[in-house]
Short mmCIF file of C-alpha atoms and ligand atoms in Angstrom, two decimals:
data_model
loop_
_atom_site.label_atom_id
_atom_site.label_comp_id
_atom_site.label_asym_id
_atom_site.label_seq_id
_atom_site.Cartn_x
_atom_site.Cartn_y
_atom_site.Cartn_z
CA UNK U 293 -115.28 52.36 39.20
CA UNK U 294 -113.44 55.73 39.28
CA UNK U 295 -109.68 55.97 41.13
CA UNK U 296 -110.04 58.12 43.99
CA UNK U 297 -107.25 61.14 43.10
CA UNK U 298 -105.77 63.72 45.71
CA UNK U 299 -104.06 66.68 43.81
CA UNK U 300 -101.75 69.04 45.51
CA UNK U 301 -101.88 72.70 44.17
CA UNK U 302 -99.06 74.37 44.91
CA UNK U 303 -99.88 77.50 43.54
CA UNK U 304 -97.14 80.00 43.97
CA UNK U 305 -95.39 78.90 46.37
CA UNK U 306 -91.54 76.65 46.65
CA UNK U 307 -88.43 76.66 46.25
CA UNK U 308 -85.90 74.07 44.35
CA UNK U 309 -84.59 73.28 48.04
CA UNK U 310 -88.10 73.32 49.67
CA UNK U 311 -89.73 71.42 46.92
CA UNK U 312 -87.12 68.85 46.87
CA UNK U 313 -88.24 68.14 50.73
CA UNK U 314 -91.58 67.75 49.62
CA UNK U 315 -90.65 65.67 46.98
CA UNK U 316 -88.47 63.44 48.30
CA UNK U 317 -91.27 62.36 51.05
CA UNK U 318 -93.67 62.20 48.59
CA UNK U 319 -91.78 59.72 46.91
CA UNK U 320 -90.89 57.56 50.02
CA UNK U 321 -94.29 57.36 51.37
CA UNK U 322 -96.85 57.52 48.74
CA UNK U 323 -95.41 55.34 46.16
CA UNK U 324 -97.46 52.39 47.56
CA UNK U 325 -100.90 53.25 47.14
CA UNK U 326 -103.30 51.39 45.57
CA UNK U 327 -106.22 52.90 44.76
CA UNK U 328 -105.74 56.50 45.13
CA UNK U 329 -103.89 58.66 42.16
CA UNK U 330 -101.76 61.29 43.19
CA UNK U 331 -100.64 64.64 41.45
CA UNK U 332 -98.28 67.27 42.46
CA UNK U 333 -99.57 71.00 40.35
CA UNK U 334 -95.94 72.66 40.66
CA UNK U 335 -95.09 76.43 39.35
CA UNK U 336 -93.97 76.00 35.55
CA UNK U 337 -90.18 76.26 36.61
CA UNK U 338 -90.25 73.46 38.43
CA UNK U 339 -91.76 70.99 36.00
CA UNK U 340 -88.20 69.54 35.62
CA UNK U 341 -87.97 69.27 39.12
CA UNK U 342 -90.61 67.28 39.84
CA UNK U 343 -90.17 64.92 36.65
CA UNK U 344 -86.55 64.61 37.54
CA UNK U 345 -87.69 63.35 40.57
CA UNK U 346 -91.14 61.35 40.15
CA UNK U 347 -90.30 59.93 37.14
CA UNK U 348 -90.61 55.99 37.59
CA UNK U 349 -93.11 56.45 40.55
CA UNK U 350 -97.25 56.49 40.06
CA UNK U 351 -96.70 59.49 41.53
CA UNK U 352 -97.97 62.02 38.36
CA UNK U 353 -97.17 66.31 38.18
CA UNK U 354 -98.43 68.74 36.35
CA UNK U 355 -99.19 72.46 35.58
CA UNK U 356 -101.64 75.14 37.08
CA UNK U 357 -102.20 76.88 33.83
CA UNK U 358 -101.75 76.42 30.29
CA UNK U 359 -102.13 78.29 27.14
CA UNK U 360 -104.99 78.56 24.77
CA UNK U 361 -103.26 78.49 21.29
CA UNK U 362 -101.05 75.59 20.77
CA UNK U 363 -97.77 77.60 19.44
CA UNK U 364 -97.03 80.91 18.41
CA UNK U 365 -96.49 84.78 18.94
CA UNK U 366 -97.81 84.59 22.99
CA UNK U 367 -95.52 86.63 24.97
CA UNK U 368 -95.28 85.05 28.42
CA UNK U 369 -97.73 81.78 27.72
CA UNK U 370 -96.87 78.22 28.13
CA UNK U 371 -98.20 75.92 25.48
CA UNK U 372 -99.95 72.40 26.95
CA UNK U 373 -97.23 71.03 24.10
CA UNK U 374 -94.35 72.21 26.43
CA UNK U 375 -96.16 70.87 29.42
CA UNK U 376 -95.89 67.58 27.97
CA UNK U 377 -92.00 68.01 26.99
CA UNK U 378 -91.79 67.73 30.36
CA UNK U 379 -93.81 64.67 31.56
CA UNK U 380 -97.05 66.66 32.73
CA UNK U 381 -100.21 64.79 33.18
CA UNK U 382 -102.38 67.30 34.57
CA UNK U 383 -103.03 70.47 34.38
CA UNK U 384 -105.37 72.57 36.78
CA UNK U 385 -107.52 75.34 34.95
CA UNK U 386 -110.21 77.81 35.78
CA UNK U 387 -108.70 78.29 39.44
CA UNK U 388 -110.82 81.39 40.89
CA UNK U 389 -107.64 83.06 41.78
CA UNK U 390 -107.08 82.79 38.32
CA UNK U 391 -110.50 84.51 37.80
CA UNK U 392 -110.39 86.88 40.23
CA UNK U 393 -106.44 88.53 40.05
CA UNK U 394 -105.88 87.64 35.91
CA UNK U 395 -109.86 88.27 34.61
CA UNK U 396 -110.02 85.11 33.53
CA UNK U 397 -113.48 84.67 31.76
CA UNK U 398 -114.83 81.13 31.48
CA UNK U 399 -114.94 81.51 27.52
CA UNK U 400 -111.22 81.64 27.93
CA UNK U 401 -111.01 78.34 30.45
CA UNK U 402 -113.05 76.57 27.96
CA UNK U 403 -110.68 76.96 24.94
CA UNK U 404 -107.96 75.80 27.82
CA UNK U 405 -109.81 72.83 28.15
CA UNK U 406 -110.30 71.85 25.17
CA UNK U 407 -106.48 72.26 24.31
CA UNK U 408 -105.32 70.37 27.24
CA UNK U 409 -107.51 67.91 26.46
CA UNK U 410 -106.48 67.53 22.55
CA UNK U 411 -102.54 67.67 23.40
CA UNK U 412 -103.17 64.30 26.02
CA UNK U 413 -103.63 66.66 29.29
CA UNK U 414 -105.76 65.76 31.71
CA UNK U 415 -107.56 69.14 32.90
CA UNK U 416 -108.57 69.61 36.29
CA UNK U 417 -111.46 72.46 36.01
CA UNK U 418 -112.45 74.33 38.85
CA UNK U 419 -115.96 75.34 39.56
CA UNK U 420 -117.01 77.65 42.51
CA UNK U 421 -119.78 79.86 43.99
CA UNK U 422 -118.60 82.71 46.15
CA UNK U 423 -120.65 83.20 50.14
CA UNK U 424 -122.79 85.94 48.24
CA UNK U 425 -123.58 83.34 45.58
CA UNK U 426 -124.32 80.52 48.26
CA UNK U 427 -125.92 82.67 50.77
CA UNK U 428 -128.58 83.50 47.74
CA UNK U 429 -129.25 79.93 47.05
CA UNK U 430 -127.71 80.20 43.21
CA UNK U 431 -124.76 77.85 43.58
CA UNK U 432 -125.93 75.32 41.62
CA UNK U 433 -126.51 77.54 38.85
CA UNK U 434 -123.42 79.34 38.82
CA UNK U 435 -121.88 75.97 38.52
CA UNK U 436 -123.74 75.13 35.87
CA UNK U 437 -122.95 78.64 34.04
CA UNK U 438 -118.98 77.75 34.30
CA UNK U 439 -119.49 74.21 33.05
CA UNK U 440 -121.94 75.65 30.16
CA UNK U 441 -118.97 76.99 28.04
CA UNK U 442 -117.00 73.97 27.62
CA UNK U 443 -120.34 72.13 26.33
CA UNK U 444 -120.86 74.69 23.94
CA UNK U 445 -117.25 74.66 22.31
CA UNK U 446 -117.01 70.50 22.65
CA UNK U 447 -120.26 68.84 24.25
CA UNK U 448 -120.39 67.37 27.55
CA UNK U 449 -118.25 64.16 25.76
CA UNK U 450 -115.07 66.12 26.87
CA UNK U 451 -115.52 65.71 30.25
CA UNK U 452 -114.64 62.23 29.71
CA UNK U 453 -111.46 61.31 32.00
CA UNK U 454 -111.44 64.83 32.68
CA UNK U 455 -111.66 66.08 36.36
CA UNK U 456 -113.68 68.69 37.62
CA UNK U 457 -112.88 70.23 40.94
CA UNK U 458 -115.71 72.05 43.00
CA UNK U 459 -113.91 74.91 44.90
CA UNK U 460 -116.17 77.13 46.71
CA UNK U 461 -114.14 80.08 46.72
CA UNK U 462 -115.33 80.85 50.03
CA UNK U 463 -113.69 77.62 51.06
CA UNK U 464 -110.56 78.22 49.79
CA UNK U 465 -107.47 79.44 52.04
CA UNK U 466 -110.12 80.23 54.46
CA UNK U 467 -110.14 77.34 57.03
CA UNK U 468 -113.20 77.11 56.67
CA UNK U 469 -114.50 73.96 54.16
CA UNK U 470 -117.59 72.86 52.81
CA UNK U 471 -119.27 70.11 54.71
CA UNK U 472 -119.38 66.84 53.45
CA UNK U 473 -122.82 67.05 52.31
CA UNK U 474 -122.55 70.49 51.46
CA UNK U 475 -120.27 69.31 48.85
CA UNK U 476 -121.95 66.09 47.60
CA UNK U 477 -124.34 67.53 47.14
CA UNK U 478 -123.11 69.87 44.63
CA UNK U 479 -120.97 67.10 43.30
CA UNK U 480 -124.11 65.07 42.57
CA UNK U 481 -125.41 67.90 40.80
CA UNK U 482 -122.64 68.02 38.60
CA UNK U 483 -122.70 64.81 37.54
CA UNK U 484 -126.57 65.32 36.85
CA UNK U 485 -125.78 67.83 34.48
CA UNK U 486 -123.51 65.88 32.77
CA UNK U 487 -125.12 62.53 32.74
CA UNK U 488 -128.15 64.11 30.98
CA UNK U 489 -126.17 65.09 28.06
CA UNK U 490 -123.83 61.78 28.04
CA UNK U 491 -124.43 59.46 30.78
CA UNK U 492 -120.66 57.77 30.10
CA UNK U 493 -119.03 60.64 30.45
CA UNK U 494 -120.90 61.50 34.33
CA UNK U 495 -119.23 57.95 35.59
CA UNK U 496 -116.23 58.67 34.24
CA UNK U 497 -115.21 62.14 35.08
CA UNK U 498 -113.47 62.44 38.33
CA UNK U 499 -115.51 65.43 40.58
CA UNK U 500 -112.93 66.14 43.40
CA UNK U 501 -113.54 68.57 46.04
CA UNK U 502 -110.97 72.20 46.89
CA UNK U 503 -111.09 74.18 49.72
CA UNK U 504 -109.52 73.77 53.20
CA UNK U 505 -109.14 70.00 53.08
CA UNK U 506 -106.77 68.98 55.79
CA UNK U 507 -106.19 65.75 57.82
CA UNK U 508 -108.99 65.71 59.69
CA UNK U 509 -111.67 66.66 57.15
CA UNK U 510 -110.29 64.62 54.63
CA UNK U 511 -111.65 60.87 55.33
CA UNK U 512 -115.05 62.23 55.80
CA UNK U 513 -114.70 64.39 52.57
CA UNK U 514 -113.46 61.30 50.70
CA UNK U 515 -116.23 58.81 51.84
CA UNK U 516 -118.73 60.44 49.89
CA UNK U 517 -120.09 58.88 47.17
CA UNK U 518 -119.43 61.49 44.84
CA UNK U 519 -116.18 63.15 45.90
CA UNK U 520 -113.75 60.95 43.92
CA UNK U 521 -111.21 62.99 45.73
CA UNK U 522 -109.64 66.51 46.45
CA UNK U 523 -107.65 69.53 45.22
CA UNK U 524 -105.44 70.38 48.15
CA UNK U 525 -103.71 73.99 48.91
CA UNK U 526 -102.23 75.06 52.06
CA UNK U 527 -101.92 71.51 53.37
CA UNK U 528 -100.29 70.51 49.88
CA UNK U 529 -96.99 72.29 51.35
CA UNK U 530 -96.54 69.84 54.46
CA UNK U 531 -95.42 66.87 53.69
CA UNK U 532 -96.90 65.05 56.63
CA UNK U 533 -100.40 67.05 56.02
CA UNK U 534 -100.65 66.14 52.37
CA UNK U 535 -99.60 62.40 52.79
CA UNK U 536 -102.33 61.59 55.98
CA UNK U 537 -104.68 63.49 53.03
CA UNK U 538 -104.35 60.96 50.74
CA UNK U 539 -104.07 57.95 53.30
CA UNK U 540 -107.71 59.07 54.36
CA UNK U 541 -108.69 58.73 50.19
CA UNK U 542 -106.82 55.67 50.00
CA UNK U 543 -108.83 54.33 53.10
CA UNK U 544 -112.10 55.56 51.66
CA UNK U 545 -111.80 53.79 48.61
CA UNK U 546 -110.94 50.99 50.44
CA UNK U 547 -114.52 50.76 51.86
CA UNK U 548 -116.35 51.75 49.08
P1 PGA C 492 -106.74 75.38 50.15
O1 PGA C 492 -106.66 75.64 48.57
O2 PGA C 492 -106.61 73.87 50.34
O3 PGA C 492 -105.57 76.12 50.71
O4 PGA C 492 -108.06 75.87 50.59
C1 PGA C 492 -107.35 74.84 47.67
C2 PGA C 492 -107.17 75.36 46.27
O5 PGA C 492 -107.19 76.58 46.08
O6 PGA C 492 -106.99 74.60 45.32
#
């Protein structure tokens, strides 16, 4: 059975003093779960930060971007073997912001992936229609076109114990999520895709859901059968927000 897992994404956003708040409740109220994993995404800087303070707790951090080439003459790029140095687990990739400010093609996101994945990262790919894309009834396969990439360079093996996070972008920031069967639906879909290629790798990769999750979306978000979870933004930067976030997973899995 796959963990339920509740990611916050920082994104750029903190400060050492601010995260520290964060942190710190973090740590005193979400070291006790059982069957949800959590991850705090934190702006490279604060990598230390967060391992300084989460080490010894199940509480895992990690990245929100990672280089494609493993070492060398990259001016400004972090390499997923520096991520480790400093106790990462996960690393999110693909973001749309990413996409849409840094032109970041999905050829690009796959050699990410598949570098994360070889230096003991766990990736957490985002996937995402935009309204247009919805609204035109090609979500599915625009989906499919981002996951397509990563097949090509390593088969659909490689998804195993990754995560893949649908994000429509239209969700995202806007208040305004997907509903619960908009998104298992899509999440079901995924796992379609991926099952026909290698059925082991569908029940093992984690499909969590992005875009406006808050406290009172969250439990009905998490009781569906294929959200193993969610990426969380805005509400990542409340303490209280984030934590009643991943009580509601913790609950869901609980009546699974
Ligand atoms: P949001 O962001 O929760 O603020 O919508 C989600 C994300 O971009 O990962």
């Amino acid at each position: 059975m796959r963990r339920k897992l509740v990611v916050a994404n920082w994104k750029m956003h903190g400060s050492l003093a601010q995260n520290q708040q964060l942190l710190d409740s973090f740590k005193a109220h979400l070291a006790n779960l059982k069957h949800v994993d959590v991850a705090i995404c934190v702006p490279y800087p604060y990598l230390q930060q967060a391992q300084s303070t989460l080490s010894g707790t199940p509480i895992a951090w990690g990245a929100q971007n990672v280089g494609k080439y493993p070492v060398g003459a990259y001016t400004g790029e972090v390499a997923a073997s520096m991520l480790k140095d400093f106790g990462a687990t996960y690393v999110i990739l693909g973001h749309s912001e990413r996409s849409t400010a840094y032109c970041e093609s999905a050829e690009n996101v796959a050699a990410k992936f598949v570098t994360a994945k070889n230096a003991g990262l766990t990736p957490v790919l985002c996937v995402g229609e935009t309204l247009q894309e919805r609204e035109a009834g090609v979500m599915e396969h625009v989906v499919s076109e981002q996951l397509d990439p990563i097949i090509a360079l390593h088969g659909a093996g490689i998804f195993k114990n990754a995560v893949i996070s649908y994000e429509p972008i239209w969700a995202i920031g806007t208040g305004l999520s997907a509903t619960p069967e908009q998104a298992q639906s899509m999440h079901e879909f995924i796992r379609e895709k991926i099952a026909r290629l290698d059925p082991e790798a569908a029940m093992s990769v984690r499909i969590i859901y992005g875009g406006s999750v808050n406290p009172l979306n969250a439990s009905k978000l998490a009781a569906m059968q294929d959200i193993d979870g969610g990426l969380i933004g805005r509400c990542s930067l409340n303490a209280d927000e984030f934590e009643q976030i991943c009580f509601a997973a913790e609950n869901a899995a609980i009546k699974h």
